[in-house]
Amino acid sequence: GEILGAETLARWEHSEKGFISPATFIPIAETTGLILPIGKWILRTACEHLKLWNDNGLVVNHLAVNVSPRQFRQPNFITQVKDIINQTGANPNHLGLELTEGMVIDNISDTIKKMGALKEMGIKFSIDDFGTGYSSLTYLKKMPLDILKIDQSFVRDIETDSNDAAIVDTIISMASHLNLKVIAEGVETRFELDFLKEKGCQ
């Protein structure tokens, strides 16, 4: 019944072709390297909005920003984030960076090092679309994570598919034991909301 946070999403409305899905343009941006200036612009814009909202009395306690693998792997990524926060005046305690499972597993030692440096600034981390990738439990105990996000493909079928209901229940229980918060994506019905609340999803 109340807004707890927000997520930054990139959308492209082309003057001739109309709405172009992120599923189409993000992979192209990744392969061409354009994701680097796009990702930097998104992060800066997100931080500018955090500051603007806060100055106008709207406190958003958690603004999530997706970070691409290529973006996160940059040697100067930590410096880039620090510079953006310093230049915009955004509160880093209200900023969350979202990583994918594949990205985390790709180079665990480098990932842990970068996450640790950014967490010292107050930034939080979540694993996006949890359960759809590698789902290795090893990284969960090694990573300085704060949040797991349950993919909407599991959420939308919890009323009709007992397997999906069991998976969601298990993820929430596991996260609880690891002292991680849980976000469920794509909640659209009262049944889904009640089920998730009953299971302990925050």
PDB file of C-alpha atoms in Angstrom:
ATOM      1  CA  GLY A   1       0.000   0.000   0.000  1.00  0.00           C
ATOM      2  CA  GLU A   2       2.999   2.347  -0.064  1.00  0.00           C
ATOM      3  CA  ILE A   3       5.889   3.097  -2.404  1.00  0.00           C
ATOM      4  CA  LEU A   4       9.116   1.652  -1.054  1.00  0.00           C
ATOM      5  CA  GLY A   5      11.336   2.232  -4.053  1.00  0.00           C
ATOM      6  CA  ALA A   6      11.640   2.559  -7.797  1.00  0.00           C
ATOM      7  CA  GLU A   7      13.571   1.053 -10.687  1.00  0.00           C
ATOM      8  CA  THR A   8      15.260   2.875 -13.531  1.00  0.00           C
ATOM      9  CA  LEU A   9      14.229   1.487 -16.920  1.00  0.00           C
ATOM     10  CA  ALA A  10      15.458   2.487 -20.370  1.00  0.00           C
ATOM     11  CA  ARG A  11      12.787   2.991 -23.051  1.00  0.00           C
ATOM     12  CA  TRP A  12      13.204   4.059 -26.663  1.00  0.00           C
ATOM     13  CA  GLU A  13      10.418   5.654 -28.672  1.00  0.00           C
ATOM     14  CA  HIS A  14      11.712   6.036 -32.236  1.00  0.00           C
ATOM     15  CA  SER A  15      10.358   8.917 -34.328  1.00  0.00           C
ATOM     16  CA  GLU A  16       9.467   6.563 -37.212  1.00  0.00           C
ATOM     17  CA  LYS A  17       9.492   3.015 -35.874  1.00  0.00           C
ATOM     18  CA  GLY A  18       7.611   3.755 -32.670  1.00  0.00           C
ATOM     19  CA  PHE A  19       8.338   1.841 -29.467  1.00  0.00           C
ATOM     20  CA  ILE A  20      11.493  -0.288 -29.649  1.00  0.00           C
ATOM     21  CA  SER A  21      11.744  -2.939 -26.928  1.00  0.00           C
ATOM     22  CA  PRO A  22      14.773  -3.032 -24.619  1.00  0.00           C
ATOM     23  CA  ALA A  23      14.973  -6.731 -25.524  1.00  0.00           C
ATOM     24  CA  THR A  24      15.906  -5.499 -29.006  1.00  0.00           C
ATOM     25  CA  PHE A  25      18.153  -2.501 -28.385  1.00  0.00           C
ATOM     26  CA  ILE A  26      20.008  -3.487 -25.192  1.00  0.00           C
ATOM     27  CA  PRO A  27      21.727  -6.588 -26.696  1.00  0.00           C
ATOM     28  CA  ILE A  28      22.802  -4.470 -29.691  1.00  0.00           C
ATOM     29  CA  ALA A  29      24.129  -1.790 -27.339  1.00  0.00           C
ATOM     30  CA  GLU A  30      26.031  -4.507 -25.460  1.00  0.00           C
ATOM     31  CA  THR A  31      27.723  -5.958 -28.548  1.00  0.00           C
ATOM     32  CA  THR A  32      28.599  -2.582 -30.074  1.00  0.00           C
ATOM     33  CA  GLY A  33      29.912  -1.076 -26.838  1.00  0.00           C
ATOM     34  CA  LEU A  34      27.260   1.657 -26.845  1.00  0.00           C
ATOM     35  CA  ILE A  35      26.055   0.252 -23.542  1.00  0.00           C
ATOM     36  CA  LEU A  36      28.961   2.065 -21.853  1.00  0.00           C
ATOM     37  CA  PRO A  37      27.834   5.651 -22.619  1.00  0.00           C
ATOM     38  CA  ILE A  38      24.169   4.604 -22.289  1.00  0.00           C
ATOM     39  CA  GLY A  39      24.778   2.951 -18.902  1.00  0.00           C
ATOM     40  CA  LYS A  40      26.754   5.931 -17.634  1.00  0.00           C
ATOM     41  CA  TRP A  41      23.999   8.320 -18.752  1.00  0.00           C
ATOM     42  CA  ILE A  42      21.316   6.173 -17.075  1.00  0.00           C
ATOM     43  CA  LEU A  43      23.244   6.056 -13.793  1.00  0.00           C
ATOM     44  CA  ARG A  44      23.842   9.821 -13.848  1.00  0.00           C
ATOM     45  CA  THR A  45      20.182  10.538 -14.672  1.00  0.00           C
ATOM     46  CA  ALA A  46      19.042   8.214 -11.878  1.00  0.00           C
ATOM     47  CA  CYS A  47      21.276   9.998  -9.360  1.00  0.00           C
ATOM     48  CA  GLU A  48      20.094  13.412 -10.576  1.00  0.00           C
ATOM     49  CA  HIS A  49      16.496  12.303  -9.997  1.00  0.00           C
ATOM     50  CA  LEU A  50      17.297  10.935  -6.544  1.00  0.00           C
ATOM     51  CA  LYS A  51      18.706  14.334  -5.581  1.00  0.00           C
ATOM     52  CA  LEU A  52      15.849  16.257  -7.238  1.00  0.00           C
ATOM     53  CA  TRP A  53      13.170  14.135  -5.575  1.00  0.00           C
ATOM     54  CA  ASN A  54      14.845  14.404  -2.169  1.00  0.00           C
ATOM     55  CA  ASP A  55      15.165  18.199  -2.487  1.00  0.00           C
ATOM     56  CA  ASN A  56      11.441  18.374  -3.233  1.00  0.00           C
ATOM     57  CA  GLY A  57      10.391  16.268  -0.254  1.00  0.00           C
ATOM     58  CA  LEU A  58       9.894  12.956  -2.065  1.00  0.00           C
ATOM     59  CA  VAL A  59      12.238  10.511  -0.376  1.00  0.00           C
ATOM     60  CA  VAL A  60      12.753   7.369  -2.487  1.00  0.00           C
ATOM     61  CA  ASN A  61      14.613   5.028  -0.172  1.00  0.00           C
ATOM     62  CA  HIS A  62      15.725   2.669  -2.920  1.00  0.00           C
ATOM     63  CA  LEU A  63      16.284   3.460  -6.577  1.00  0.00           C
ATOM     64  CA  ALA A  64      17.472   0.406  -8.492  1.00  0.00           C
ATOM     65  CA  VAL A  65      19.677   0.744 -11.568  1.00  0.00           C
ATOM     66  CA  ASN A  66      20.550  -2.202 -13.806  1.00  0.00           C
ATOM     67  CA  VAL A  67      24.244  -2.525 -14.583  1.00  0.00           C
ATOM     68  CA  SER A  68      25.356  -4.380 -17.703  1.00  0.00           C
ATOM     69  CA  PRO A  69      28.210  -6.916 -17.600  1.00  0.00           C
ATOM     70  CA  ARG A  70      30.343  -4.796 -19.916  1.00  0.00           C
ATOM     71  CA  GLN A  71      29.715  -1.714 -17.812  1.00  0.00           C
ATOM     72  CA  PHE A  72      30.539  -3.459 -14.523  1.00  0.00           C
ATOM     73  CA  ARG A  73      33.751  -4.973 -15.928  1.00  0.00           C
ATOM     74  CA  GLN A  74      35.258  -1.552 -16.728  1.00  0.00           C
ATOM     75  CA  PRO A  75      38.475  -1.018 -14.718  1.00  0.00           C
ATOM     76  CA  ASN A  76      37.303   2.501 -13.782  1.00  0.00           C
ATOM     77  CA  PHE A  77      33.705   1.574 -12.883  1.00  0.00           C
ATOM     78  CA  ILE A  78      34.085   2.323  -9.157  1.00  0.00           C
ATOM     79  CA  THR A  79      35.636   5.732  -9.885  1.00  0.00           C
ATOM     80  CA  GLN A  80      32.864   6.429 -12.388  1.00  0.00           C
ATOM     81  CA  VAL A  81      30.155   5.724  -9.809  1.00  0.00           C
ATOM     82  CA  LYS A  82      31.919   7.806  -7.136  1.00  0.00           C
ATOM     83  CA  ASP A  83      32.277  10.747  -9.526  1.00  0.00           C
ATOM     84  CA  ILE A  84      28.600  10.629 -10.515  1.00  0.00           C
ATOM     85  CA  ILE A  85      27.461  10.543  -6.875  1.00  0.00           C
ATOM     86  CA  ASN A  86      29.790  13.410  -5.930  1.00  0.00           C
ATOM     87  CA  GLN A  87      28.759  15.525  -8.922  1.00  0.00           C
ATOM     88  CA  THR A  88      25.002  14.980  -8.494  1.00  0.00           C
ATOM     89  CA  GLY A  89      24.877  15.078  -4.702  1.00  0.00           C
ATOM     90  CA  ALA A  90      22.702  11.952  -4.610  1.00  0.00           C
ATOM     91  CA  ASN A  91      22.515   9.931  -1.405  1.00  0.00           C
ATOM     92  CA  PRO A  92      24.366   6.644  -2.129  1.00  0.00           C
ATOM     93  CA  ASN A  93      22.410   4.949   0.682  1.00  0.00           C
ATOM     94  CA  HIS A  94      19.315   5.224  -1.522  1.00  0.00           C
ATOM     95  CA  LEU A  95      20.994   3.783  -4.626  1.00  0.00           C
ATOM     96  CA  GLY A  96      20.869   0.109  -5.569  1.00  0.00           C
ATOM     97  CA  LEU A  97      22.754  -1.591  -8.386  1.00  0.00           C
ATOM     98  CA  GLU A  98      21.239  -4.676  -9.990  1.00  0.00           C
ATOM     99  CA  LEU A  99      23.459  -7.438 -11.344  1.00  0.00           C
ATOM    100  CA  THR A 100      22.555 -10.627 -13.193  1.00  0.00           C
ATOM    101  CA  GLU A 101      23.499 -14.092 -11.965  1.00  0.00           C
ATOM    102  CA  GLY A 102      25.721 -14.702 -14.987  1.00  0.00           C
ATOM    103  CA  MET A 103      27.631 -11.480 -14.417  1.00  0.00           C
ATOM    104  CA  VAL A 104      28.313 -12.345 -10.787  1.00  0.00           C
ATOM    105  CA  ILE A 105      29.612 -15.838 -11.530  1.00  0.00           C
ATOM    106  CA  ASP A 106      31.714 -14.742 -14.509  1.00  0.00           C
ATOM    107  CA  ASN A 107      34.573 -13.392 -12.365  1.00  0.00           C
ATOM    108  CA  ILE A 108      33.730 -13.839  -8.719  1.00  0.00           C
ATOM    109  CA  SER A 109      36.898 -12.364  -7.173  1.00  0.00           C
ATOM    110  CA  ASP A 110      36.721  -9.173  -9.249  1.00  0.00           C
ATOM    111  CA  THR A 111      32.978  -8.887  -8.611  1.00  0.00           C
ATOM    112  CA  ILE A 112      33.366  -9.233  -4.825  1.00  0.00           C
ATOM    113  CA  LYS A 113      36.151  -6.632  -4.799  1.00  0.00           C
ATOM    114  CA  LYS A 114      34.103  -4.085  -6.748  1.00  0.00           C
ATOM    115  CA  MET A 115      30.937  -4.744  -4.780  1.00  0.00           C
ATOM    116  CA  GLY A 116      32.830  -4.331  -1.511  1.00  0.00           C
ATOM    117  CA  ALA A 117      34.264  -0.958  -2.564  1.00  0.00           C
ATOM    118  CA  LEU A 118      30.840   0.320  -3.644  1.00  0.00           C
ATOM    119  CA  LYS A 119      29.089  -1.013  -0.530  1.00  0.00           C
ATOM    120  CA  GLU A 120      31.515   1.022   1.589  1.00  0.00           C
ATOM    121  CA  MET A 121      29.912   4.066  -0.037  1.00  0.00           C
ATOM    122  CA  GLY A 122      26.462   2.870   1.075  1.00  0.00           C
ATOM    123  CA  ILE A 123      25.303   1.409  -2.244  1.00  0.00           C
ATOM    124  CA  LYS A 124      23.171  -1.736  -2.095  1.00  0.00           C
ATOM    125  CA  PHE A 125      23.217  -4.720  -4.460  1.00  0.00           C
ATOM    126  CA  SER A 126      20.563  -7.048  -5.774  1.00  0.00           C
ATOM    127  CA  ILE A 127      20.544 -10.056  -8.067  1.00  0.00           C
ATOM    128  CA  ASP A 128      18.023  -9.474 -10.839  1.00  0.00           C
ATOM    129  CA  ASP A 129      15.722 -12.210 -12.202  1.00  0.00           C
ATOM    130  CA  PHE A 130      16.938 -14.703  -9.616  1.00  0.00           C
ATOM    131  CA  GLY A 131      16.290 -18.328 -10.528  1.00  0.00           C
ATOM    132  CA  THR A 132      16.445 -17.907 -14.307  1.00  0.00           C
ATOM    133  CA  GLY A 133      20.224 -18.104 -14.692  1.00  0.00           C
ATOM    134  CA  TYR A 134      22.898 -20.237 -13.082  1.00  0.00           C
ATOM    135  CA  SER A 135      21.347 -20.115  -9.609  1.00  0.00           C
ATOM    136  CA  SER A 136      24.635 -21.189  -8.044  1.00  0.00           C
ATOM    137  CA  LEU A 137      24.248 -21.088  -4.288  1.00  0.00           C
ATOM    138  CA  THR A 138      28.008 -20.671  -3.841  1.00  0.00           C
ATOM    139  CA  TYR A 139      28.012 -17.007  -4.822  1.00  0.00           C
ATOM    140  CA  LEU A 140      25.112 -16.200  -2.505  1.00  0.00           C
ATOM    141  CA  LYS A 141      27.210 -16.864   0.584  1.00  0.00           C
ATOM    142  CA  LYS A 142      30.300 -15.115  -0.824  1.00  0.00           C
ATOM    143  CA  MET A 143      28.726 -11.965  -2.246  1.00  0.00           C
ATOM    144  CA  PRO A 144      27.954  -8.849  -0.181  1.00  0.00           C
ATOM    145  CA  LEU A 145      24.361  -8.914  -1.460  1.00  0.00           C
ATOM    146  CA  ASP A 146      21.314  -7.172  -0.019  1.00  0.00           C
ATOM    147  CA  ILE A 147      18.382  -8.244  -2.202  1.00  0.00           C
ATOM    148  CA  LEU A 148      17.176 -11.113  -4.405  1.00  0.00           C
ATOM    149  CA  LYS A 149      14.613 -10.330  -7.084  1.00  0.00           C
ATOM    150  CA  ILE A 150      12.309 -13.212  -8.000  1.00  0.00           C
ATOM    151  CA  ASP A 151      11.689 -13.264 -11.742  1.00  0.00           C
ATOM    152  CA  GLN A 152       8.133 -12.525 -12.844  1.00  0.00           C
ATOM    153  CA  SER A 153       8.008 -15.807 -14.819  1.00  0.00           C
ATOM    154  CA  PHE A 154       7.717 -17.603 -11.450  1.00  0.00           C
ATOM    155  CA  VAL A 155       5.370 -15.066  -9.875  1.00  0.00           C
ATOM    156  CA  ARG A 156       2.735 -15.028 -12.614  1.00  0.00           C
ATOM    157  CA  ASP A 157       2.117 -18.786 -12.362  1.00  0.00           C
ATOM    158  CA  ILE A 158       2.091 -19.305  -8.588  1.00  0.00           C
ATOM    159  CA  GLU A 159      -1.714 -19.642  -8.579  1.00  0.00           C
ATOM    160  CA  THR A 160      -1.822 -22.298 -11.306  1.00  0.00           C
ATOM    161  CA  ASP A 161       1.561 -24.056 -11.095  1.00  0.00           C
ATOM    162  CA  SER A 162       2.472 -25.755  -7.823  1.00  0.00           C
ATOM    163  CA  ASN A 163       6.110 -26.046  -8.940  1.00  0.00           C
ATOM    164  CA  ASP A 164       6.415 -22.280  -9.403  1.00  0.00           C
ATOM    165  CA  ALA A 165       4.720 -21.731  -6.038  1.00  0.00           C
ATOM    166  CA  ALA A 166       7.247 -24.088  -4.422  1.00  0.00           C
ATOM    167  CA  ILE A 167      10.183 -22.352  -6.133  1.00  0.00           C
ATOM    168  CA  VAL A 168       9.014 -18.914  -4.960  1.00  0.00           C
ATOM    169  CA  ASP A 169       8.454 -20.227  -1.429  1.00  0.00           C
ATOM    170  CA  THR A 170      11.953 -21.767  -1.411  1.00  0.00           C
ATOM    171  CA  ILE A 171      13.667 -18.605  -2.679  1.00  0.00           C
ATOM    172  CA  ILE A 172      11.957 -16.496  -0.006  1.00  0.00           C
ATOM    173  CA  SER A 173      12.860 -18.973   2.746  1.00  0.00           C
ATOM    174  CA  MET A 174      16.471 -19.263   1.567  1.00  0.00           C
ATOM    175  CA  ALA A 175      16.855 -15.478   1.340  1.00  0.00           C
ATOM    176  CA  SER A 176      15.454 -15.114   4.847  1.00  0.00           C
ATOM    177  CA  HIS A 177      18.053 -17.517   6.245  1.00  0.00           C
ATOM    178  CA  LEU A 178      20.788 -15.588   4.416  1.00  0.00           C
ATOM    179  CA  ASN A 179      19.467 -12.263   5.791  1.00  0.00           C
ATOM    180  CA  LEU A 180      18.609 -11.013   2.315  1.00  0.00           C
ATOM    181  CA  LYS A 181      15.521  -9.043   1.378  1.00  0.00           C
ATOM    182  CA  VAL A 182      13.292 -10.327  -1.417  1.00  0.00           C
ATOM    183  CA  ILE A 183      11.513  -8.426  -4.168  1.00  0.00           C
ATOM    184  CA  ALA A 184       8.954 -10.199  -6.352  1.00  0.00           C
ATOM    185  CA  GLU A 185       8.612  -8.858  -9.885  1.00  0.00           C
ATOM    186  CA  GLY A 186       5.393  -8.599 -11.856  1.00  0.00           C
ATOM    187  CA  VAL A 187       2.852  -8.910  -9.012  1.00  0.00           C
ATOM    188  CA  GLU A 188      -0.529  -8.244 -10.651  1.00  0.00           C
ATOM    189  CA  THR A 189      -3.238 -10.059  -8.679  1.00  0.00           C
ATOM    190  CA  ARG A 190      -4.500 -10.093  -5.108  1.00  0.00           C
ATOM    191  CA  PHE A 191      -3.749 -13.843  -4.890  1.00  0.00           C
ATOM    192  CA  GLU A 192      -0.096 -13.265  -5.828  1.00  0.00           C
ATOM    193  CA  LEU A 193       0.200 -10.424  -3.309  1.00  0.00           C
ATOM    194  CA  ASP A 194      -1.382 -12.414  -0.483  1.00  0.00           C
ATOM    195  CA  PHE A 195       0.688 -15.521  -1.258  1.00  0.00           C
ATOM    196  CA  LEU A 196       3.943 -13.545  -1.290  1.00  0.00           C
ATOM    197  CA  LYS A 197       3.130 -11.640   1.905  1.00  0.00           C
ATOM    198  CA  GLU A 198       2.199 -14.872   3.664  1.00  0.00           C
ATOM    199  CA  LYS A 199       5.529 -16.429   2.646  1.00  0.00           C
ATOM    200  CA  GLY A 200       7.475 -13.451   3.990  1.00  0.00           C
ATOM    201  CA  CYS A 201       8.374 -11.557   0.825  1.00  0.00           C
ATOM    202  CA  GLN A 202       9.057  -7.937   1.750  1.00  0.00           C
TER     203      GLN A 202
END
